[in-house]
Amino acid sequence: MSDHTDERETFHHDPIGHAEARAGMTVGELADSYGQAGIGASDIHEAVDIYSEMLADDVTTFFGLAGAMVPTGMRAIVSELIRDGHIDVLVTTGANCTHDSIEAIGGKHHHGEVTPEGRTEREHDETLRDEGVDRIYNVYLPQEHFALFENHLRDEVFSTLEDEGAVSIQRMTEELGRANSEVNEREAVPEDAGVLAAAYENDVPVYCPAFQDSVLGLQAWMYSQTSEFTVDALADMTQITDIAYEADSAGAMVVGGGVPKNYVLQTMLVSPDAYDYAVQLTMDPSNTGGLSGATLDEARSWGKLEKDARNVSVYADATITLPLVVAAARERIGE
């Protein structure tokens, strides 16, 4: 048998270890243990390592939040990151803004079922339709909460913006955050005031470039039909690109894909620099050619990441990976 040891130019002697799962482990210890393993476990470990560095004070952190992260229970994680100064820019969807606001003013999402015993999924959804309940996989939302949200927008948000002319989307989310905070306190709502309120209270801009694709967008359009209220969809571009341009060091935490992911990454296309750090949490595969699953290494070819940027993509359910990565990173920096 020939000895190829001297020919192994790409091989490094770094044997796989074995992760631990023992009573009393902290989340940080579990993430460190993942570093001994391979496949997704090692990706999680690297994500924690990179995100920990992103939380340093001298890194401007852009946070992209797509999908149904708020109605599925990830709301407090994001609002606490904002309050603790770990998000400098938030880019999200109109849906997340909608569901965040519903909880801020007293609505709730509920545990549900995808297919109850004895029914097909279609039969179940037809029953939910008759009962006035909307379903997001295994989460339920009573439709009356949307009526509550509509009144909130008309009375507390849109009416206050009418005299400002064409407002930016960021200005609208700022006003929505203010209204959420004030109504939450005034009505003594048991639930926390949430993401937009935290952003308003801590001067963190929230960009929602595709807000029209949501109940928030529908309500804004309907209100604009009988008032002077209108939105300038391009107005945010100057502000967010200025933040990117002026950042000494920048990092991107991208949860999910779609518009928030691209909006976060494309800000660097008009900046002399690019992201120094990036972490992506997604379930979409890269081999379909879609943006949502595209690797962050691919983004490097576009000039969105520096050539020597630290980055990793984790392919798993973000409702599992986001809490794990954030908790382990916070543990590492002593929070």
Short mmCIF file of C-alpha atoms in Angstrom, two decimals:
data_model
loop_
_atom_site.label_atom_id
_atom_site.label_comp_id
_atom_site.label_asym_id
_atom_site.label_seq_id
_atom_site.Cartn_x
_atom_site.Cartn_y
_atom_site.Cartn_z
CA MET A 1 0.00 0.00 0.00
CA SER A 2 1.46 3.36 -1.04
CA ASP A 3 1.94 6.15 1.44
CA HIS A 4 0.28 9.39 0.24
CA THR A 5 0.98 11.36 3.41
CA ASP A 6 3.43 13.71 1.74
CA GLU A 7 0.97 14.40 -1.11
CA ARG A 8 -1.90 15.66 1.09
CA GLU A 9 -1.68 19.38 0.37
CA THR A 10 -5.22 20.16 1.53
CA PHE A 11 -5.40 17.79 4.48
CA HIS A 12 -4.90 19.06 8.01
CA HIS A 13 -4.85 16.71 10.95
CA ASP A 14 -7.92 17.97 12.78
CA PRO A 15 -9.88 14.91 13.91
CA ILE A 16 -13.60 15.04 14.62
CA GLY A 17 -14.39 15.01 18.32
CA HIS A 18 -17.65 14.16 19.99
CA ALA A 19 -20.23 16.60 21.25
CA GLU A 20 -21.42 16.35 24.83
CA ALA A 21 -24.98 16.44 26.11
CA ARG A 22 -24.93 16.31 29.89
CA ALA A 23 -27.06 17.66 32.68
CA GLY A 24 -26.19 21.13 33.82
CA MET A 25 -24.53 22.32 30.61
CA THR A 26 -25.00 25.98 29.70
CA VAL A 27 -25.98 26.97 26.18
CA GLY A 28 -22.48 28.32 25.64
CA GLU A 29 -20.93 25.05 26.73
CA LEU A 30 -23.20 23.15 24.35
CA ALA A 31 -22.22 25.44 21.47
CA ASP A 32 -18.54 24.97 22.32
CA SER A 33 -19.11 21.22 22.33
CA TYR A 34 -20.65 21.49 18.86
CA GLY A 35 -17.26 22.71 17.67
CA GLN A 36 -15.90 19.20 18.13
CA ALA A 37 -18.47 17.78 15.71
CA GLY A 38 -19.23 18.22 12.02
CA ILE A 39 -21.97 19.22 9.57
CA GLY A 40 -24.56 21.60 11.12
CA ALA A 41 -23.13 21.37 14.62
CA SER A 42 -19.81 22.87 13.53
CA ASP A 43 -21.69 25.58 11.60
CA ILE A 44 -23.59 26.53 14.76
CA HIS A 45 -20.31 26.72 16.67
CA GLU A 46 -18.81 28.99 14.02
CA ALA A 47 -21.96 31.16 13.97
CA VAL A 48 -21.64 31.70 17.73
CA ASP A 49 -17.96 32.53 17.33
CA ILE A 50 -18.59 35.09 14.59
CA TYR A 51 -21.69 36.61 16.17
CA SER A 52 -19.81 37.07 19.46
CA GLU A 53 -17.29 39.23 17.62
CA MET A 54 -20.11 41.16 15.93
CA LEU A 55 -21.48 42.19 19.33
CA ALA A 56 -18.40 44.30 20.05
CA ASP A 57 -19.07 48.02 20.45
CA ASP A 58 -17.04 49.04 17.40
CA VAL A 59 -19.07 46.90 14.96
CA THR A 60 -22.18 48.37 13.34
CA THR A 61 -24.65 45.48 13.26
CA PHE A 62 -27.32 45.17 10.57
CA PHE A 63 -30.01 42.63 11.54
CA GLY A 64 -32.26 41.11 8.87
CA LEU A 65 -35.44 39.47 10.15
CA ALA A 66 -37.61 37.63 7.62
CA GLY A 67 -40.20 34.89 7.88
CA ALA A 68 -42.77 34.50 10.63
CA MET A 69 -40.31 35.04 13.46
CA VAL A 70 -42.48 37.34 15.58
CA PRO A 71 -45.71 35.29 15.62
CA THR A 72 -43.73 32.11 16.29
CA GLY A 73 -42.22 33.43 19.52
CA MET A 74 -38.89 35.07 18.61
CA ARG A 75 -40.09 38.60 19.39
CA ALA A 76 -38.47 39.06 22.81
CA ILE A 77 -35.06 37.92 21.59
CA VAL A 78 -34.97 40.69 18.98
CA SER A 79 -36.36 43.43 21.24
CA GLU A 80 -33.86 42.56 23.98
CA LEU A 81 -30.98 42.69 21.51
CA ILE A 82 -32.14 46.18 20.52
CA ARG A 83 -32.45 47.34 24.12
CA ASP A 84 -28.97 46.04 24.93
CA GLY A 85 -27.41 47.90 22.01
CA HIS A 86 -26.68 44.87 19.84
CA ILE A 87 -28.72 45.92 16.80
CA ASP A 88 -27.86 49.19 15.07
CA VAL A 89 -30.11 48.69 12.04
CA LEU A 90 -33.13 46.40 11.74
CA VAL A 91 -34.51 45.32 8.36
CA THR A 92 -37.67 43.26 8.52
CA THR A 93 -40.99 42.45 6.86
CA GLY A 94 -44.36 44.12 7.05
CA ALA A 95 -45.69 40.87 8.51
CA ASN A 96 -43.28 40.97 11.44
CA CYS A 97 -44.17 44.63 12.04
CA THR A 98 -47.86 43.72 11.95
CA HIS A 99 -47.63 40.81 14.37
CA ASP A 100 -45.29 42.71 16.69
CA SER A 101 -47.80 45.57 16.88
CA ILE A 102 -50.75 43.24 17.47
CA GLU A 103 -49.04 41.84 20.58
CA ALA A 104 -47.97 45.31 21.72
CA ILE A 105 -51.58 46.52 21.85
CA GLY A 106 -53.07 43.46 23.51
CA GLY A 107 -53.49 40.73 20.90
CA LYS A 108 -52.00 37.27 21.23
CA HIS A 109 -50.90 34.41 19.02
CA HIS A 110 -51.83 30.92 20.15
CA HIS A 111 -50.56 27.35 19.88
CA GLY A 112 -52.46 25.48 17.18
CA GLU A 113 -52.41 22.38 15.04
CA VAL A 114 -51.49 21.68 11.45
CA THR A 115 -53.77 18.68 11.00
CA PRO A 116 -56.00 17.64 13.93
CA GLU A 117 -56.78 13.97 14.32
CA GLY A 118 -59.63 12.83 12.09
CA ARG A 119 -59.39 15.73 9.61
CA THR A 120 -57.40 16.56 6.53
CA GLU A 121 -55.39 19.75 6.52
CA ARG A 122 -57.85 21.29 4.08
CA GLU A 123 -60.86 20.39 6.24
CA HIS A 124 -59.09 21.89 9.24
CA ASP A 125 -58.35 25.15 7.43
CA GLU A 126 -61.92 25.39 6.16
CA THR A 127 -63.11 25.12 9.76
CA LEU A 128 -60.63 27.79 10.86
CA ARG A 129 -61.91 30.04 8.08
CA ASP A 130 -65.48 29.64 9.36
CA GLU A 131 -64.34 30.34 12.91
CA GLY A 132 -62.36 33.46 12.00
CA VAL A 133 -58.92 32.10 12.85
CA ASP A 134 -55.81 32.54 10.69
CA ARG A 135 -53.11 29.84 10.72
CA ILE A 136 -49.34 30.17 10.42
CA TYR A 137 -48.26 26.51 10.37
CA ASN A 138 -48.97 25.55 14.03
CA VAL A 139 -49.74 29.06 15.27
CA TYR A 140 -53.25 30.57 15.39
CA LEU A 141 -54.25 34.24 15.28
CA PRO A 142 -57.89 35.30 15.78
CA GLN A 143 -58.94 37.63 12.97
CA GLU A 144 -60.42 40.20 15.33
CA HIS A 145 -56.87 41.21 16.21
CA PHE A 146 -56.48 42.59 12.69
CA ALA A 147 -59.47 44.87 13.29
CA LEU A 148 -57.78 46.05 16.48
CA PHE A 149 -54.60 46.66 14.51
CA GLU A 150 -56.48 48.60 11.81
CA ASN A 151 -57.97 50.97 14.40
CA HIS A 152 -54.56 51.35 16.01
CA LEU A 153 -52.98 52.35 12.71
CA ARG A 154 -55.72 54.81 11.81
CA ASP A 155 -56.06 56.47 15.21
CA GLU A 156 -52.48 56.39 16.49
CA VAL A 157 -50.17 56.27 13.46
CA PHE A 158 -51.43 57.34 10.04
CA SER A 159 -53.41 60.33 11.32
CA THR A 160 -50.27 61.73 12.99
CA LEU A 161 -48.30 61.49 9.74
CA GLU A 162 -50.80 63.05 7.34
CA ASP A 163 -49.39 66.57 7.61
CA GLU A 164 -45.77 65.51 7.00
CA GLY A 165 -46.16 64.96 3.27
CA ALA A 166 -44.67 61.81 1.73
CA VAL A 167 -42.97 60.01 4.62
CA SER A 168 -40.28 57.36 4.45
CA ILE A 169 -41.06 53.79 5.44
CA GLN A 170 -38.60 54.17 8.31
CA ARG A 171 -40.50 57.22 9.53
CA MET A 172 -43.71 55.18 9.45
CA THR A 173 -42.17 52.28 11.44
CA GLU A 174 -40.75 54.81 13.90
CA GLU A 175 -44.20 56.28 14.46
CA LEU A 176 -45.67 52.79 14.76
CA GLY A 177 -43.06 51.99 17.41
CA ARG A 178 -43.96 55.14 19.31
CA ALA A 179 -47.66 54.30 19.18
CA ASN A 180 -47.02 50.70 20.26
CA SER A 181 -44.99 51.89 23.24
CA GLU A 182 -47.52 54.49 24.35
CA VAL A 183 -50.62 52.31 23.94
CA ASN A 184 -48.88 49.37 25.62
CA GLU A 185 -48.16 51.51 28.68
CA ARG A 186 -51.48 53.38 28.65
CA GLU A 187 -53.55 50.20 28.44
CA ALA A 188 -51.29 48.28 30.84
CA VAL A 189 -50.93 45.44 28.31
CA PRO A 190 -49.33 42.42 30.03
CA GLU A 191 -47.20 41.62 26.97
CA ASP A 192 -44.00 43.59 26.34
CA ALA A 193 -44.27 46.53 23.92
CA GLY A 194 -41.99 44.64 21.54
CA VAL A 195 -39.57 45.13 18.69
CA LEU A 196 -40.74 48.39 17.09
CA ALA A 197 -41.24 50.00 20.50
CA ALA A 198 -37.73 49.00 21.58
CA ALA A 199 -36.34 50.41 18.33
CA TYR A 200 -38.21 53.69 18.84
CA GLU A 201 -37.07 53.99 22.45
CA ASN A 202 -33.44 53.31 21.53
CA ASP A 203 -33.19 55.30 18.27
CA VAL A 204 -32.67 52.20 16.13
CA PRO A 205 -33.99 52.66 12.58
CA VAL A 206 -36.32 49.96 11.28
CA TYR A 207 -36.48 49.49 7.52
CA CYS A 208 -39.27 47.51 5.90
CA PRO A 209 -38.63 47.76 2.14
CA ALA A 210 -41.51 45.47 1.11
CA PHE A 211 -44.02 46.65 3.71
CA GLN A 212 -46.74 46.77 1.02
CA ASP A 213 -46.64 42.97 1.05
CA SER A 214 -48.47 42.73 4.40
CA VAL A 215 -51.55 43.77 6.33
CA LEU A 216 -49.61 46.88 7.33
CA GLY A 217 -49.20 47.73 3.66
CA LEU A 218 -52.83 47.04 2.85
CA GLN A 219 -53.98 49.31 5.65
CA ALA A 220 -51.57 52.06 4.59
CA TRP A 221 -52.87 51.87 1.03
CA MET A 222 -56.53 51.96 2.13
CA TYR A 223 -55.91 54.95 4.40
CA SER A 224 -54.13 56.77 1.56
CA GLN A 225 -57.24 56.51 -0.62
CA THR A 226 -59.17 58.99 1.55
CA SER A 227 -56.37 61.13 3.04
CA GLU A 228 -53.14 62.96 2.27
CA PHE A 229 -51.07 60.18 3.82
CA THR A 230 -48.51 58.65 1.46
CA VAL A 231 -45.17 56.86 1.61
CA ASP A 232 -41.95 57.52 -0.31
CA ALA A 233 -40.44 54.07 -0.90
CA LEU A 234 -37.03 55.44 -1.96
CA ALA A 235 -36.50 57.83 0.94
CA ASP A 236 -34.87 55.23 3.18
CA MET A 237 -32.07 54.44 0.76
CA THR A 238 -29.99 57.48 1.64
CA GLN A 239 -30.20 56.90 5.37
CA ILE A 240 -29.32 53.21 5.41
CA THR A 241 -26.50 53.57 2.88
CA ASP A 242 -25.07 56.48 4.91
CA ILE A 243 -24.97 54.23 7.98
CA ALA A 244 -23.13 51.58 5.98
CA TYR A 245 -20.77 54.14 4.47
CA GLU A 246 -19.83 55.60 7.85
CA ALA A 247 -19.33 52.28 9.67
CA ASP A 248 -15.73 51.57 10.65
CA SER A 249 -16.60 47.88 10.85
CA ALA A 250 -19.90 46.22 9.94
CA GLY A 251 -21.59 42.90 10.56
CA ALA A 252 -24.76 41.30 9.19
CA MET A 253 -26.97 38.88 11.12
CA VAL A 254 -29.45 37.55 8.56
CA VAL A 255 -32.39 35.50 9.84
CA GLY A 256 -34.24 34.00 6.89
CA GLY A 257 -33.96 35.29 3.35
CA GLY A 258 -36.11 37.26 0.97
CA VAL A 259 -36.16 41.04 0.83
CA PRO A 260 -34.67 41.68 4.30
CA LYS A 261 -31.59 39.60 3.46
CA ASN A 262 -30.95 41.32 0.14
CA TYR A 263 -31.67 44.78 1.53
CA VAL A 264 -29.13 44.24 4.31
CA LEU A 265 -26.47 42.94 1.94
CA GLN A 266 -27.01 45.37 -0.94
CA THR A 267 -26.29 48.40 1.24
CA MET A 268 -22.60 47.62 0.80
CA LEU A 269 -22.77 47.87 -2.99
CA VAL A 270 -22.58 51.67 -2.77
CA SER A 271 -20.09 51.76 0.08
CA PRO A 272 -16.29 51.71 -0.29
CA ASP A 273 -16.16 48.85 2.21
CA ALA A 274 -18.17 45.68 2.78
CA TYR A 275 -19.26 43.50 5.70
CA ASP A 276 -16.47 42.23 7.93
CA TYR A 277 -18.75 39.67 9.59
CA ALA A 278 -21.88 37.85 8.48
CA VAL A 279 -24.05 35.05 9.85
CA GLN A 280 -27.02 33.60 7.97
CA LEU A 281 -29.71 31.37 9.52
CA THR A 282 -31.90 29.86 6.81
CA MET A 283 -33.60 26.67 5.65
CA ASP A 284 -33.45 27.40 1.92
CA PRO A 285 -30.84 25.40 -0.03
CA SER A 286 -28.23 27.19 -2.08
CA ASN A 287 -28.40 24.91 -5.12
CA THR A 288 -31.74 26.32 -6.33
CA GLY A 289 -30.06 29.61 -7.19
CA GLY A 290 -32.44 31.63 -5.02
CA LEU A 291 -31.29 34.55 -2.92
CA SER A 292 -32.78 33.18 0.29
CA GLY A 293 -30.49 30.16 0.36
CA ALA A 294 -27.48 31.67 -1.37
CA THR A 295 -24.30 31.27 0.65
CA LEU A 296 -22.61 34.28 2.11
CA ASP A 297 -19.50 33.23 0.24
CA GLU A 298 -21.46 33.91 -2.94
CA ALA A 299 -22.24 37.41 -1.60
CA ARG A 300 -18.48 37.97 -1.43
CA SER A 301 -18.32 37.75 -5.24
CA TRP A 302 -20.70 40.71 -5.42
CA GLY A 303 -18.59 42.84 -3.08
CA LYS A 304 -21.11 42.62 -0.26
CA LEU A 305 -18.58 40.94 2.04
CA GLU A 306 -14.91 41.75 2.39
CA LYS A 307 -12.59 39.15 0.90
CA ASP A 308 -11.33 38.30 4.38
CA ALA A 309 -14.74 38.57 6.10
CA ARG A 310 -15.67 35.96 8.68
CA ASN A 311 -18.95 34.38 7.64
CA VAL A 312 -21.04 31.23 7.96
CA SER A 313 -24.42 29.98 6.77
CA VAL A 314 -26.44 27.69 9.04
CA TYR A 315 -29.12 25.65 7.28
CA ALA A 316 -31.79 24.83 9.86
CA ASP A 317 -35.06 26.15 11.31
CA ALA A 318 -34.29 29.66 12.57
CA THR A 319 -36.72 29.28 15.49
CA ILE A 320 -34.23 26.67 16.75
CA THR A 321 -30.95 28.27 15.74
CA LEU A 322 -31.58 31.95 16.57
CA PRO A 323 -32.14 31.46 20.33
CA LEU A 324 -29.19 29.08 20.53
CA VAL A 325 -26.76 31.35 18.70
CA VAL A 326 -27.83 34.50 20.53
CA ALA A 327 -27.78 32.88 23.98
CA ALA A 328 -24.37 31.30 23.45
CA ALA A 329 -22.88 34.51 22.06
CA ARG A 330 -24.26 36.53 24.96
CA GLU A 331 -22.83 34.03 27.39
CA ARG A 332 -19.46 34.33 25.73
CA ILE A 333 -19.37 38.13 26.06
CA GLY A 334 -20.59 37.94 29.64
CA GLU A 335 -24.22 39.10 29.34
#
